[in-house]
mmCIF file of C-alpha atoms in Angstrom:
data_model
loop_
_atom_site.group_PDB
_atom_site.id
_atom_site.type_symbol
_atom_site.label_atom_id
_atom_site.label_comp_id
_atom_site.label_asym_id
_atom_site.label_seq_id
_atom_site.Cartn_x
_atom_site.Cartn_y
_atom_site.Cartn_z
ATOM 1 C CA MET J 22 -26.172 -3.156 -12.175
ATOM 2 C CA LEU J 23 -26.037 -4.624 -8.983
ATOM 3 C CA GLU J 24 -27.202 -2.490 -6.019
ATOM 4 C CA ARG J 25 -24.724 -1.055 -3.536
ATOM 5 C CA GLN J 26 -25.549 -3.760 -0.568
ATOM 6 C CA LYS J 27 -25.152 -6.530 -2.886
ATOM 7 C CA ILE J 28 -21.663 -5.299 -4.359
ATOM 8 C CA ASP J 29 -20.631 -4.882 -0.647
ATOM 9 C CA GLU J 30 -21.701 -8.363 0.273
ATOM 10 C CA LEU J 31 -19.944 -10.053 -2.764
ATOM 11 C CA ILE J 32 -16.825 -8.176 -2.311
ATOM 12 C CA LEU J 33 -16.719 -8.711 1.613
ATOM 13 C CA GLU J 34 -17.359 -12.340 1.224
ATOM 14 C CA SER J 35 -14.307 -12.631 -1.063
ATOM 15 C CA LEU J 36 -12.165 -10.563 0.877
ATOM 16 C CA MET J 37 -12.774 -12.946 4.164
ATOM 17 C CA ARG J 38 -11.498 -15.635 2.053
ATOM 18 C CA VAL J 39 -7.940 -13.815 1.887
ATOM 19 C CA ASP J 40 -5.397 -15.322 4.421
ATOM 20 C CA GLY J 41 -4.408 -12.536 6.732
ATOM 21 C CA LEU J 42 -7.504 -10.399 6.400
ATOM 22 C CA VAL J 43 -9.203 -10.526 9.811
ATOM 23 C CA GLU J 44 -12.245 -8.156 9.176
ATOM 24 C CA ALA J 45 -13.197 -5.767 6.571
ATOM 25 C CA LYS J 46 -15.909 -3.125 5.935
ATOM 26 C CA PRO J 47 -16.637 -0.524 3.389
ATOM 27 C CA LEU J 48 -15.263 2.766 3.916
ATOM 28 C CA ARG J 49 -17.741 5.441 4.581
ATOM 29 C CA ASP J 50 -17.565 8.233 2.025
ATOM 30 C CA VAL J 51 -17.174 10.825 4.808
ATOM 31 C CA ASP J 52 -13.904 9.288 5.897
ATOM 32 C CA ARG J 53 -12.173 9.310 2.162
ATOM 33 C CA GLU J 54 -11.478 13.218 2.844
ATOM 34 C CA ARG J 55 -9.998 12.531 6.516
ATOM 35 C CA ILE J 56 -7.865 9.830 5.128
ATOM 36 C CA ILE J 57 -6.571 12.304 2.382
ATOM 37 C CA GLU J 58 -5.738 14.809 4.805
ATOM 38 C CA LEU J 59 -3.928 12.372 7.189
ATOM 39 C CA GLU J 60 -1.691 11.173 4.224
ATOM 40 C CA GLN J 61 -1.121 14.733 3.190
ATOM 41 C CA GLU J 62 -0.257 15.663 6.607
ATOM 42 C CA ALA J 63 2.440 12.569 6.713
ATOM 43 C CA GLU J 64 3.576 13.469 3.130
ATOM 44 C CA ALA J 65 4.669 16.884 4.599
ATOM 45 C CA LYS J 66 7.000 15.232 7.081
ATOM 46 C CA SER J 67 10.184 13.553 5.947
ATOM 47 C CA LEU J 68 11.583 9.833 6.545
ATOM 48 C CA MET J 69 14.430 10.025 8.962
ATOM 49 C CA GLY J 70 15.137 13.458 7.175
ATOM 50 C CA LEU J 71 15.893 11.819 3.816
ATOM 51 C CA GLY J 72 13.110 13.129 1.907
ATOM 52 C CA LYS J 73 9.225 13.424 1.191
ATOM 53 C CA VAL J 74 6.925 10.221 1.162
ATOM 54 C CA ILE J 75 4.172 9.971 -1.009
ATOM 55 C CA ASN J 76 1.612 7.434 -0.390
ATOM 56 C CA ALA J 77 0.774 6.726 -4.173
ATOM 57 C CA GLY J 78 -1.038 3.310 -3.363
ATOM 58 C CA ILE J 79 -3.661 5.035 -0.915
ATOM 59 C CA PHE J 80 -4.324 7.930 -3.382
ATOM 60 C CA GLN J 81 -4.684 5.399 -6.060
ATOM 61 C CA VAL J 82 -7.204 3.369 -3.962
ATOM 62 C CA LEU J 83 -9.226 6.360 -2.993
ATOM 63 C CA GLU J 84 -9.742 6.933 -6.962
ATOM 64 C CA CYS J 85 -11.838 3.718 -7.042
ATOM 65 C CA ASP J 86 -15.422 3.301 -7.103
ATOM 66 C CA TRP J 87 -15.635 1.108 -4.108
ATOM 67 C CA VAL J 88 -13.267 1.166 -1.237
ATOM 68 C CA TYR J 89 -12.969 -1.205 1.809
ATOM 69 C CA VAL J 90 -10.801 -0.856 5.023
ATOM 70 C CA ALA J 91 -9.572 -4.247 6.350
ATOM 71 C CA LEU J 92 -7.852 -5.180 9.587
ATOM 72 C CA THR J 93 -4.812 -7.553 8.474
ATOM 73 C CA ASN J 94 -2.745 -9.963 10.825
ATOM 74 C CA MET J 95 0.862 -11.204 10.387
ATOM 75 C CA ASP J 96 -0.706 -13.885 7.785
ATOM 76 C CA PHE J 97 -1.163 -11.477 5.269
ATOM 77 C CA ASP J 98 0.682 -12.033 2.254
ATOM 78 C CA TRP J 99 2.248 -8.975 0.725
ATOM 79 C CA ARG J 100 3.619 -11.202 -2.260
ATOM 80 C CA GLY J 101 7.123 -10.015 -2.059
ATOM 81 C CA GLU J 102 6.206 -6.716 -3.891
ATOM 82 C CA PRO J 103 8.372 -3.676 -2.435
ATOM 83 C CA ASN J 104 6.180 -1.485 -0.071
ATOM 84 C CA LEU J 105 8.581 1.324 -0.387
ATOM 85 C CA LEU J 106 10.223 2.812 -3.516
ATOM 86 C CA LEU J 107 12.740 5.372 -4.195
ATOM 87 C CA LYS J 108 12.114 7.519 -7.228
ATOM 88 C CA LYS J 109 13.854 9.975 -9.371
ATOM 89 C CA GLY J 110 10.910 11.537 -11.418
ATOM 90 C CA GLU J 111 9.078 8.339 -12.483
ATOM 91 C CA GLU J 112 12.145 6.156 -12.199
ATOM 92 C CA VAL J 113 12.778 3.534 -9.564
ATOM 93 C CA VAL J 114 16.182 4.429 -8.320
ATOM 94 C CA GLY J 115 15.807 2.289 -5.155
ATOM 95 C CA GLU J 116 13.300 -0.293 -3.515
ATOM 96 C CA GLU J 117 12.531 -2.831 -0.770
ATOM 97 C CA VAL J 118 13.724 -6.024 -1.534
ATOM 98 C CA THR J 119 12.512 -9.091 0.780
ATOM 99 C CA ASP J 120 13.602 -12.196 -1.137
ATOM 100 C CA GLU J 121 16.459 -13.493 0.242
ATOM 101 C CA GLU J 122 17.789 -14.853 -3.294
ATOM 102 C CA VAL J 123 17.383 -11.493 -4.567
ATOM 103 C CA ILE J 124 19.127 -9.896 -1.683
ATOM 104 C CA SER J 125 22.112 -12.293 -1.944
ATOM 105 C CA GLU J 126 22.151 -11.645 -5.704
ATOM 106 C CA LEU J 127 22.072 -7.763 -5.298
ATOM 107 C CA SER J 128 24.831 -7.931 -2.598
ATOM 108 C CA GLY J 129 27.366 -8.869 -5.372
ATOM 109 C CA LYS J 130 26.819 -5.956 -7.619
ATOM 110 C CA LYS J 131 28.835 -2.949 -7.613
ATOM 111 C CA ASN J 132 26.161 -0.516 -8.685
ATOM 112 C CA VAL J 133 24.101 -1.379 -5.570
ATOM 113 C CA TRP J 134 24.216 0.050 -2.251
ATOM 114 C CA PHE J 135 21.992 -1.309 0.846
ATOM 115 C CA MET J 136 20.586 1.642 3.002
ATOM 116 C CA HIS J 137 19.686 -1.006 5.149
ATOM 117 C CA LYS J 138 19.114 -5.036 4.923
ATOM 118 C CA ASN J 139 16.000 -4.775 2.819
ATOM 119 C CA PHE J 140 16.366 -1.546 1.047
ATOM 120 C CA VAL J 141 18.466 -1.134 -2.045
ATOM 121 C CA VAL J 142 19.555 1.921 -4.056
ATOM 122 C CA TYR J 143 20.995 1.473 -7.606
ATOM 123 C CA ARG J 144 24.072 3.790 -7.780
ATOM 124 C CA ASP J 145 23.912 3.914 -11.348
ATOM 125 C CA ARG J 146 20.605 5.647 -11.351
ATOM 126 C CA ILE J 147 21.185 8.191 -8.748
ATOM 127 C CA SER J 148 23.847 10.658 -7.436
ATOM 128 C CA PHE J 149 23.723 9.462 -3.720
ATOM 129 C CA PRO J 150 22.943 11.238 -1.154
ATOM 130 C CA ARG J 151 22.955 14.551 -3.184
ATOM 131 C CA ASP J 152 19.623 13.805 -5.002
ATOM 132 C CA ILE J 153 17.877 12.735 -1.682
ATOM 133 C CA MET J 154 19.204 15.529 0.234
ATOM 134 C CA GLU J 155 18.210 18.179 -2.401
ATOM 135 C CA LYS J 156 14.744 16.701 -2.650
ATOM 136 C CA ILE J 157 15.282 15.609 -6.410
ATOM 137 C CA CYS J 158 14.251 12.119 -5.116
ATOM 138 C CA HIS J 159 11.163 11.085 -3.039
ATOM 139 C CA PHE J 160 10.136 7.938 -1.337
ATOM 140 C CA GLU J 161 6.814 6.311 -2.659
ATOM 141 C CA ILE J 162 4.513 3.597 -1.050
ATOM 142 C CA PRO J 163 2.881 2.034 -4.008
ATOM 143 C CA GLY J 164 -0.349 0.253 -4.364
ATOM 144 C CA HIS J 165 -0.515 -3.295 -4.927
ATOM 145 C CA SER J 166 -2.879 -5.180 -7.493
ATOM 146 C CA PRO J 167 -3.804 -8.802 -5.986
ATOM 147 C CA ASP J 168 -5.883 -11.508 -7.737
ATOM 148 C CA TRP J 169 -8.436 -11.300 -4.753
ATOM 149 C CA CYS J 170 -12.184 -11.560 -5.436
ATOM 150 C CA ASP J 171 -11.807 -13.971 -8.386
ATOM 151 C CA ALA J 172 -14.534 -16.248 -7.025
ATOM 152 C CA ASN J 173 -17.072 -13.445 -7.789
ATOM 153 C CA ARG J 174 -15.475 -11.868 -10.792
ATOM 154 C CA GLU J 175 -18.347 -13.033 -13.276
ATOM 155 C CA GLU J 176 -20.877 -11.470 -10.968
ATOM 156 C CA LEU J 177 -19.123 -8.421 -10.058
ATOM 157 C CA ASP J 178 -17.398 -7.842 -13.453
ATOM 158 C CA PHE J 179 -14.809 -5.428 -12.080
ATOM 159 C CA ASP J 180 -11.938 -3.949 -13.916
ATOM 160 C CA CYS J 181 -9.238 -3.919 -11.286
ATOM 161 C CA ILE J 182 -8.596 -4.158 -7.612
ATOM 162 C CA VAL J 183 -5.885 -2.530 -5.564
ATOM 163 C CA TYR J 184 -4.814 -2.014 -2.057
ATOM 164 C CA GLY J 185 -2.689 0.438 -0.201
ATOM 165 C CA SER J 186 -1.066 0.706 3.313
ATOM 166 C CA PRO J 187 -2.050 3.794 5.252
ATOM 167 C CA SER J 188 0.633 6.009 7.002
ATOM 168 C CA VAL J 189 0.793 5.344 10.620
ATOM 169 C CA PRO J 190 -1.576 8.255 11.678
ATOM 170 C CA GLY J 191 -4.161 6.614 8.696
ATOM 171 C CA ASP J 192 -3.465 3.394 10.331
ATOM 172 C CA MET J 193 -4.384 4.595 13.899
ATOM 173 C CA PHE J 194 -7.694 6.294 12.345
ATOM 174 C CA LEU J 195 -8.920 3.369 10.578
ATOM 175 C CA LYS J 196 -8.269 0.966 13.555
ATOM 176 C CA ASN J 197 -10.106 3.558 15.801
ATOM 177 C CA THR J 198 -13.102 4.264 13.450
ATOM 178 C CA TYR J 199 -13.581 0.646 12.208
ATOM 179 C CA PHE J 200 -11.999 -1.607 14.591
ATOM 180 C CA GLY J 201 -12.627 -0.405 17.990
ATOM 181 C CA GLY J 202 -9.156 0.968 18.541
ATOM 182 C CA THR J 203 -7.334 -2.387 18.334
ATOM 183 C CA ASP J 204 -3.723 -2.238 18.937
ATOM 184 C CA ASP J 205 -2.621 -5.710 19.121
ATOM 185 C CA LYS J 206 0.932 -6.515 17.962
ATOM 186 C CA GLY J 207 1.161 -7.716 14.363
ATOM 187 C CA PHE J 208 -2.394 -6.086 13.416
ATOM 188 C CA GLY J 209 -2.541 -3.386 10.636
ATOM 189 C CA THR J 210 -4.939 -2.016 8.122
ATOM 190 C CA VAL J 211 -5.053 -1.756 4.348
ATOM 191 C CA LEU J 212 -7.267 0.053 2.313
ATOM 192 C CA ILE J 213 -8.709 -1.986 -0.845
ATOM 193 C CA GLY J 214 -10.280 -0.438 -3.972
ATOM 194 C CA VAL J 215 -12.469 -1.833 -6.718
ATOM 195 C CA LYS J 216 -13.537 -0.272 -9.929
ATOM 196 C CA LEU J 217 -16.551 -1.841 -11.350
#
């Protein structure tokens, strides 16, 4: 088994090859608890009065053996995966859609309603807006599983890598704690978890 410092070096070296990741550092264990607190506080508040938002991606990342915080710029590729879901129990009843072809295709369907330009609600899966107002549904920020770090996969032998986007308070905490309080437009943070 590699020692912590060597694991950090290999992972950080791989992360710095990812377009849109400007800087990355290991998340200090002491900051895990603060991130959880911030995400729970954000969860307790509502999104435009439309219901609870659960940041499942961040909680998934924080369950990993190794966690890193990275500063992103506008070149960071979200790979077209939805960054926001609407769920009724475990069923996805709405989601963010960024692919213009998919948006065009969905626009012609009767069972689809666009909450805004990039967020679709599937009418046949939900009683809208009742299910949202009665808190039967919730919004979820999912984690994503990219193919990063492949260059060092043999040496690291990791099971999975996942990243998540922190809430606004979490983002501000990470920028202040790890990146000198940068507030440049277009910069954000992600937490990246690796299970070895």
